[in-house]
Coordinates of C-alpha atoms and ligand atoms in Angstrom, one line a residue:
L1181 CA 40.5 59.5 -47.7
K1182 CA 43.5 57.8 -46.3
H1183 CA 41.4 54.7 -45.2
L1184 CA 37.8 53.5 -45.2
L1185 CA 37.1 51.9 -41.9
T1186 CA 33.6 52.9 -40.8
V1187 CA 30.9 55.0 -42.0
E1188 CA 30.9 57.2 -38.9
A1189 CA 34.3 58.5 -39.9
L1190 CA 32.9 59.9 -43.2
T1191 CA 31.6 63.5 -43.4
D1192 CA 28.3 64.0 -45.1
E1193 CA 30.2 65.8 -47.9
E1194 CA 32.4 62.7 -48.3
V1195 CA 29.4 60.4 -48.5
M1196 CA 27.6 62.6 -51.1
G1197 CA 30.9 63.0 -53.0
L1198 CA 31.3 59.3 -53.2
I1199 CA 27.7 58.7 -54.4
K1200 CA 28.2 61.4 -57.0
R1201 CA 31.5 60.0 -58.3
A1202 CA 30.1 56.4 -58.2
S1203 CA 27.3 57.7 -60.5
Q1204 CA 29.7 59.4 -62.8
F1205 CA 31.6 56.1 -63.1
K1206 CA 28.3 54.4 -63.9
K1207 CA 27.8 56.9 -66.8
G1208 CA 31.2 56.1 -68.1
A1209 CA 33.4 58.7 -66.5
R1210 CA 37.2 58.0 -66.5
C1211 CA 39.2 57.7 -63.3
I1212 CA 41.7 60.4 -62.2
L1213 CA 44.5 59.0 -60.3
N1214 CA 47.6 60.8 -59.1
K1215 CA 50.2 58.3 -60.1
P1216 CA 50.3 55.9 -63.1
Q1217 CA 50.8 52.8 -61.1
Y1218 CA 49.1 51.5 -57.9
F1219 CA 49.2 48.0 -56.3
V1220 CA 46.1 46.8 -54.4
A1221 CA 45.5 43.5 -52.7
N1222 CA 42.2 42.0 -51.7
L1223 CA 42.6 40.0 -48.4
F1224 CA 39.5 38.0 -47.6
F1225 CA 39.6 35.9 -44.4
E1226 CA 35.9 35.3 -44.5
N1227 CA 33.9 34.1 -47.5
S1228 CA 32.6 36.7 -49.9
T1229 CA 31.4 36.7 -53.6
R1230 CA 30.1 40.3 -54.1
T1231 CA 32.4 42.4 -52.1
H1232 CA 35.5 40.5 -53.2
K1233 CA 34.6 40.3 -56.8
S1234 CA 33.2 43.7 -57.3
F1235 CA 36.4 45.2 -55.7
E1236 CA 38.3 43.1 -58.1
V1237 CA 36.2 44.4 -61.2
A1238 CA 36.4 47.9 -59.8
E1239 CA 40.1 47.7 -59.5
K1240 CA 40.6 46.3 -63.0
K1241 CA 38.3 49.0 -64.5
L1242 CA 40.4 51.6 -62.8
G1243 CA 43.7 50.0 -64.3
L1244 CA 45.1 49.0 -61.0
E1245 CA 47.7 46.3 -60.4
V1246 CA 45.8 43.7 -58.5
I1247 CA 48.0 41.4 -56.3
E1248 CA 46.4 37.9 -55.8
F1249 CA 46.1 36.8 -52.2
D1250 CA 44.4 33.5 -51.0
A1251 CA 44.3 33.1 -47.3
S1252 CA 44.1 29.3 -47.7
T1253 CA 47.4 29.1 -49.5
S1254 CA 49.2 32.0 -47.8
S1255 CA 51.5 32.0 -44.8
V1256 CA 48.4 32.6 -42.7
Q1257 CA 48.3 28.8 -42.7
K1258 CA 51.7 28.8 -40.9
G1259 CA 50.3 31.0 -38.1
E1260 CA 51.2 34.4 -39.5
T1261 CA 49.0 37.1 -37.9
L1262 CA 46.9 39.7 -39.8
Y1263 CA 49.2 42.4 -38.6
D1264 CA 52.3 40.6 -40.0
T1265 CA 50.5 39.9 -43.2
I1266 CA 49.6 43.6 -43.8
L1267 CA 53.2 44.6 -42.7
T1268 CA 54.4 42.4 -45.5
M1269 CA 52.1 43.9 -48.0
S1270 CA 53.2 47.3 -47.1
A1271 CA 56.8 46.4 -47.2
L1272 CA 56.2 44.9 -50.8
G1273 CA 54.8 48.3 -51.8
V1274 CA 51.2 47.6 -51.9
D1275 CA 49.2 50.9 -51.8
A1276 CA 46.0 49.7 -50.6
V1277 CA 44.6 46.6 -49.2
V1278 CA 40.8 45.5 -49.0
I1279 CA 40.3 43.3 -45.9
R1280 CA 37.4 41.3 -44.7
H1281 CA 38.0 39.6 -41.3
S1282 CA 35.8 37.9 -38.7
D1283 CA 37.3 40.2 -35.9
E1284 CA 35.4 43.3 -35.1
N1285 CA 37.7 46.4 -35.2
Y1286 CA 40.6 44.3 -36.6
Y1287 CA 41.8 47.5 -38.3
H1288 CA 42.8 49.5 -35.2
E1289 CA 46.3 48.0 -34.8
L1290 CA 46.9 48.3 -38.5
V1291 CA 46.2 52.0 -38.9
E1292 CA 47.9 52.8 -35.6
S1293 CA 51.2 51.1 -36.7
K1294 CA 54.0 53.5 -37.9
S1295 CA 55.3 50.7 -40.0
I1296 CA 52.4 49.9 -42.1
Q1297 CA 51.9 52.5 -44.9
C1298 CA 49.2 51.1 -47.1
S1299 CA 45.7 52.3 -47.0
I1300 CA 43.1 49.9 -45.4
I1301 CA 39.6 49.5 -46.9
N1302 CA 37.3 47.6 -44.6
G1303 CA 35.4 44.9 -46.6
G1304 CA 33.6 43.9 -43.4
D1305 CA 34.7 43.3 -39.8
G1306 CA 32.7 40.5 -38.0
S1307 CA 29.5 42.1 -36.9
G1308 CA 31.0 45.5 -36.9
Q1309 CA 30.9 47.5 -40.0
H1310 CA 30.5 47.1 -43.8
P1311 CA 31.1 50.7 -45.1
S1312 CA 31.3 49.9 -48.9
Q1313 CA 28.0 47.9 -48.7
C1314 CA 26.4 50.9 -46.9
L1315 CA 27.6 53.4 -49.5
L1316 CA 26.4 51.2 -52.4
D1317 CA 23.1 50.9 -50.6
L1318 CA 22.8 54.5 -50.2
M1319 CA 23.8 55.1 -53.9
T1320 CA 20.9 52.8 -54.8
I1321 CA 18.5 54.6 -52.6
Y1322 CA 19.6 58.0 -53.8
E1323 CA 19.2 56.8 -57.5
E1324 CA 15.7 55.9 -56.7
F1325 CA 14.4 58.9 -54.6
G1326 CA 17.1 61.7 -55.1
Y1327 CA 17.1 62.5 -51.3
F1328 CA 17.5 60.9 -47.8
E1329 CA 15.7 63.5 -45.6
G1330 CA 12.4 62.0 -44.3
L1331 CA 12.6 58.8 -46.3
K1332 CA 11.2 55.9 -44.3
V1333 CA 13.6 52.9 -44.3
A1334 CA 12.8 49.5 -42.6
I1335 CA 15.8 47.3 -41.6
V1336 CA 14.5 43.8 -41.1
G1337 CA 15.9 40.7 -39.7
D1338 CA 19.1 39.5 -38.1
I1339 CA 20.1 43.0 -37.0
T1340 CA 22.6 42.2 -34.1
H1341 CA 24.7 40.1 -36.2
S1342 CA 24.6 42.4 -39.3
R1343 CA 27.4 44.8 -40.1
V1344 CA 25.3 46.0 -43.0
A1345 CA 22.5 46.9 -40.6
K1346 CA 24.9 48.8 -38.3
S1347 CA 26.6 50.9 -41.0
N1348 CA 23.2 51.6 -42.7
M1349 CA 21.4 52.6 -39.5
Q1350 CA 24.2 55.0 -38.6
L1351 CA 24.4 56.8 -42.0
L1352 CA 20.8 56.8 -42.9
K1353 CA 19.9 58.4 -39.6
R1354 CA 22.7 61.0 -40.0
L1355 CA 21.4 61.9 -43.5
G1356 CA 17.9 62.5 -42.1
A1357 CA 16.2 59.2 -43.0
Q1358 CA 13.6 57.7 -40.6
V1359 CA 14.9 54.4 -39.7
Y1360 CA 12.6 51.5 -38.4
F1361 CA 13.6 48.0 -37.3
S1362 CA 11.7 44.7 -37.3
G1363 CA 12.5 41.1 -37.0
P1364 CA 13.2 38.6 -34.1
K1365 CA 13.4 40.4 -30.9
E1366 CA 16.3 38.1 -29.9
W1367 CA 18.3 39.6 -32.9
Y1368 CA 17.6 43.1 -31.8
D1369 CA 19.3 45.3 -29.2
E1370 CA 17.7 48.4 -27.4
A1371 CA 21.0 50.1 -28.2
F1372 CA 19.7 50.5 -31.8
E1373 CA 16.9 52.8 -30.5
V1374 CA 19.4 55.6 -30.9
Y1375 CA 18.9 55.3 -34.6
G1376 CA 15.3 54.3 -35.0
H1377 CA 12.4 52.4 -33.6
Y1378 CA 11.3 48.7 -33.6
L1379 CA 7.8 47.9 -34.9
P1380 CA 6.2 44.6 -35.9
L1381 CA 6.7 44.0 -39.7
D1382 CA 2.9 44.0 -40.4
E1383 CA 2.7 47.7 -39.1
L1384 CA 5.7 48.9 -41.2
V1385 CA 5.0 47.2 -44.6
E1386 CA 2.6 49.8 -45.9
E1387 CA 4.3 52.8 -44.5
V1388 CA 8.0 52.5 -45.6
D1389 CA 9.8 53.6 -48.8
V1390 CA 12.5 51.0 -48.5
M1391 CA 12.2 47.5 -47.2
M1392 CA 15.9 46.5 -46.4
M1393 CA 15.8 42.8 -45.7
L1394 CA 18.9 41.2 -44.0
R1395 CA 20.4 37.7 -44.4
V1396 CA 19.9 35.4 -41.5
Q1397 CA 23.6 34.8 -40.6
H1398 CA 23.6 31.2 -39.6
E1399 CA 27.5 31.1 -39.3
R1400 CA 27.2 33.7 -36.4
H1401 CA 24.5 31.7 -34.6
V1402 CA 26.6 28.9 -33.2
G1403 CA 24.8 27.3 -30.3
E1404 CA 21.7 29.3 -30.6
N1405 CA 18.2 27.8 -31.4
H1406 CA 17.2 28.3 -35.0
F1407 CA 13.9 29.0 -36.6
S1408 CA 12.7 26.8 -39.2
K1409 CA 13.1 28.5 -42.7
E1410 CA 9.2 28.4 -43.0
A1411 CA 8.5 29.8 -39.5
Y1412 CA 11.0 32.6 -40.1
H1413 CA 9.5 33.4 -43.4
Q1414 CA 5.9 33.6 -42.2
A1415 CA 6.9 35.6 -39.0
Y1416 CA 9.6 38.0 -40.2
G1417 CA 10.0 37.6 -43.9
L1418 CA 8.8 39.5 -46.8
T1419 CA 6.1 37.1 -48.2
I1420 CA 4.2 37.7 -51.4
E1421 CA 1.3 38.8 -49.4
R1422 CA 3.2 41.4 -47.4
A1423 CA 5.0 42.7 -50.6
K1424 CA 1.4 43.3 -52.1
R1425 CA 0.7 45.8 -49.3
M1426 CA 3.8 47.8 -50.0
K1427 CA 3.5 51.4 -51.3
K1428 CA 3.6 51.4 -55.2
S1429 CA 6.8 53.6 -55.0
A1430 CA 8.6 51.4 -52.4
I1431 CA 11.6 49.4 -53.2
I1432 CA 12.9 46.1 -51.8
M1433 CA 16.7 45.8 -50.9
H1434 CA 19.0 43.0 -49.6
P1435 CA 22.7 43.0 -49.3
A1436 CA 22.8 39.3 -50.5
P1437 CA 23.5 36.5 -50.4
V1438 CA 19.7 36.0 -50.0
N1439 CA 18.4 32.9 -48.4
R1440 CA 15.4 32.6 -50.9
D1441 CA 12.0 31.9 -49.2
V1442 CA 13.5 33.0 -45.9
E1443 CA 14.1 36.8 -45.7
L1444 CA 12.0 37.2 -48.8
A1445 CA 10.0 35.1 -51.1
D1446 CA 12.0 33.6 -54.0
Q1447 CA 9.8 35.4 -56.7
L1448 CA 10.5 38.8 -55.1
V1449 CA 14.3 38.7 -55.6
E1450 CA 14.0 39.7 -59.2
S1451 CA 10.6 41.3 -59.1
L1452 CA 9.8 44.8 -60.2
P1453 CA 10.1 46.6 -56.8
S1454 CA 13.5 44.8 -56.0
R1455 CA 16.7 46.6 -56.4
I1456 CA 18.9 43.7 -55.4
V1457 CA 20.5 43.2 -58.8
Q1458 CA 21.0 47.0 -59.1
Q1459 CA 22.8 47.0 -55.6
M1460 CA 25.3 44.5 -56.9
T1461 CA 26.0 46.4 -60.2
N1462 CA 26.3 49.7 -58.1
G1463 CA 28.8 47.8 -55.8
V1464 CA 31.4 48.0 -58.7
Y1465 CA 30.9 51.8 -59.3
M1466 CA 30.9 52.7 -55.6
R1467 CA 34.1 50.6 -55.1
M1468 CA 35.7 52.4 -58.0
A1469 CA 34.9 55.7 -56.3
I1470 CA 36.2 54.4 -53.0
L1471 CA 39.5 53.2 -54.4
E1472 CA 40.0 56.4 -56.4
A1473 CA 39.4 58.5 -53.2
V1474 CA 41.6 56.4 -51.0
L1475 CA 44.5 56.1 -53.5
N1476 CA 44.5 59.8 -54.3
G1477 CA 44.2 60.7 -50.6
K1478 CA 47.0 58.3 -49.5
A1479 CA 49.6 60.3 -47.6
Ligands
LIG2487 N1 26.8 41.7 -49.5 C1 28.0 41.1 -49.2 O1 28.9 41.6 -48.5 O2 28.2 40.0 -50.0 P1 29.4 39.0 -49.9 O3 29.5 38.4 -48.5 O4 29.1 38.0 -51.1 O5 30.6 39.8 -50.2

């Protein structure tokens, strides 16, 4: 891989290769890098805990040189653009940058530039894509079931604003899973019907193998009417009562951060069927696999 920008750009073989490699890292495999020294920088222009820190842990586990970057104390504050920031990183000899940015498709001008040599790893672009989250989610599902074909996956909640939902619906559908959607109709788009079908949550809860709950993205709802927490939880959340109706083998997922007692009941976050903590742990191993593939694939 030269870059990781979207899940659509990955072949099925690359996806399965990354899942396999991440699982090997989880079992203690050592990394194989083409050069003894690589420099990487994590540039987060939107807030993050999991993606930022799990990339950092992954980088340190791989023995990479991690260059500190804090947008709030950088020349971004003097008006420097994203393009000029990455041009600078490239000129300094940074091999790969992980970027999270609020602009959808921010990466196009970076990868089209002849002057920028570093690999771009998309850590989330607005409501666009979140490929590393999707890959760690798929790793978690694969660890549980060992296959994707025919698996029933519900993606529930704030779908229009969710980059996690978009990456997951695209890749899950391509790998043969049956994707269903639920949640407020105002946060759903008919365009998603290409990937799956919308059903009321109470019709889905007993049928699916994976309940993937999404965070209500308050920061992207400027000017919109909000549900009260309780009203949202009762109408669209995974309540204790709904969770009791799930199949015994079904699992609960959430990319986190979780709004407890909104998307799912507080007690369910660390419950037996929940794989939310496992998702976070798998994030480190999947990001090790991504970094290794990108750095070794760098032109
Ligand atoms: N799941 C996820 O992307 O979390 P962060 O926003 O904390 O990185």
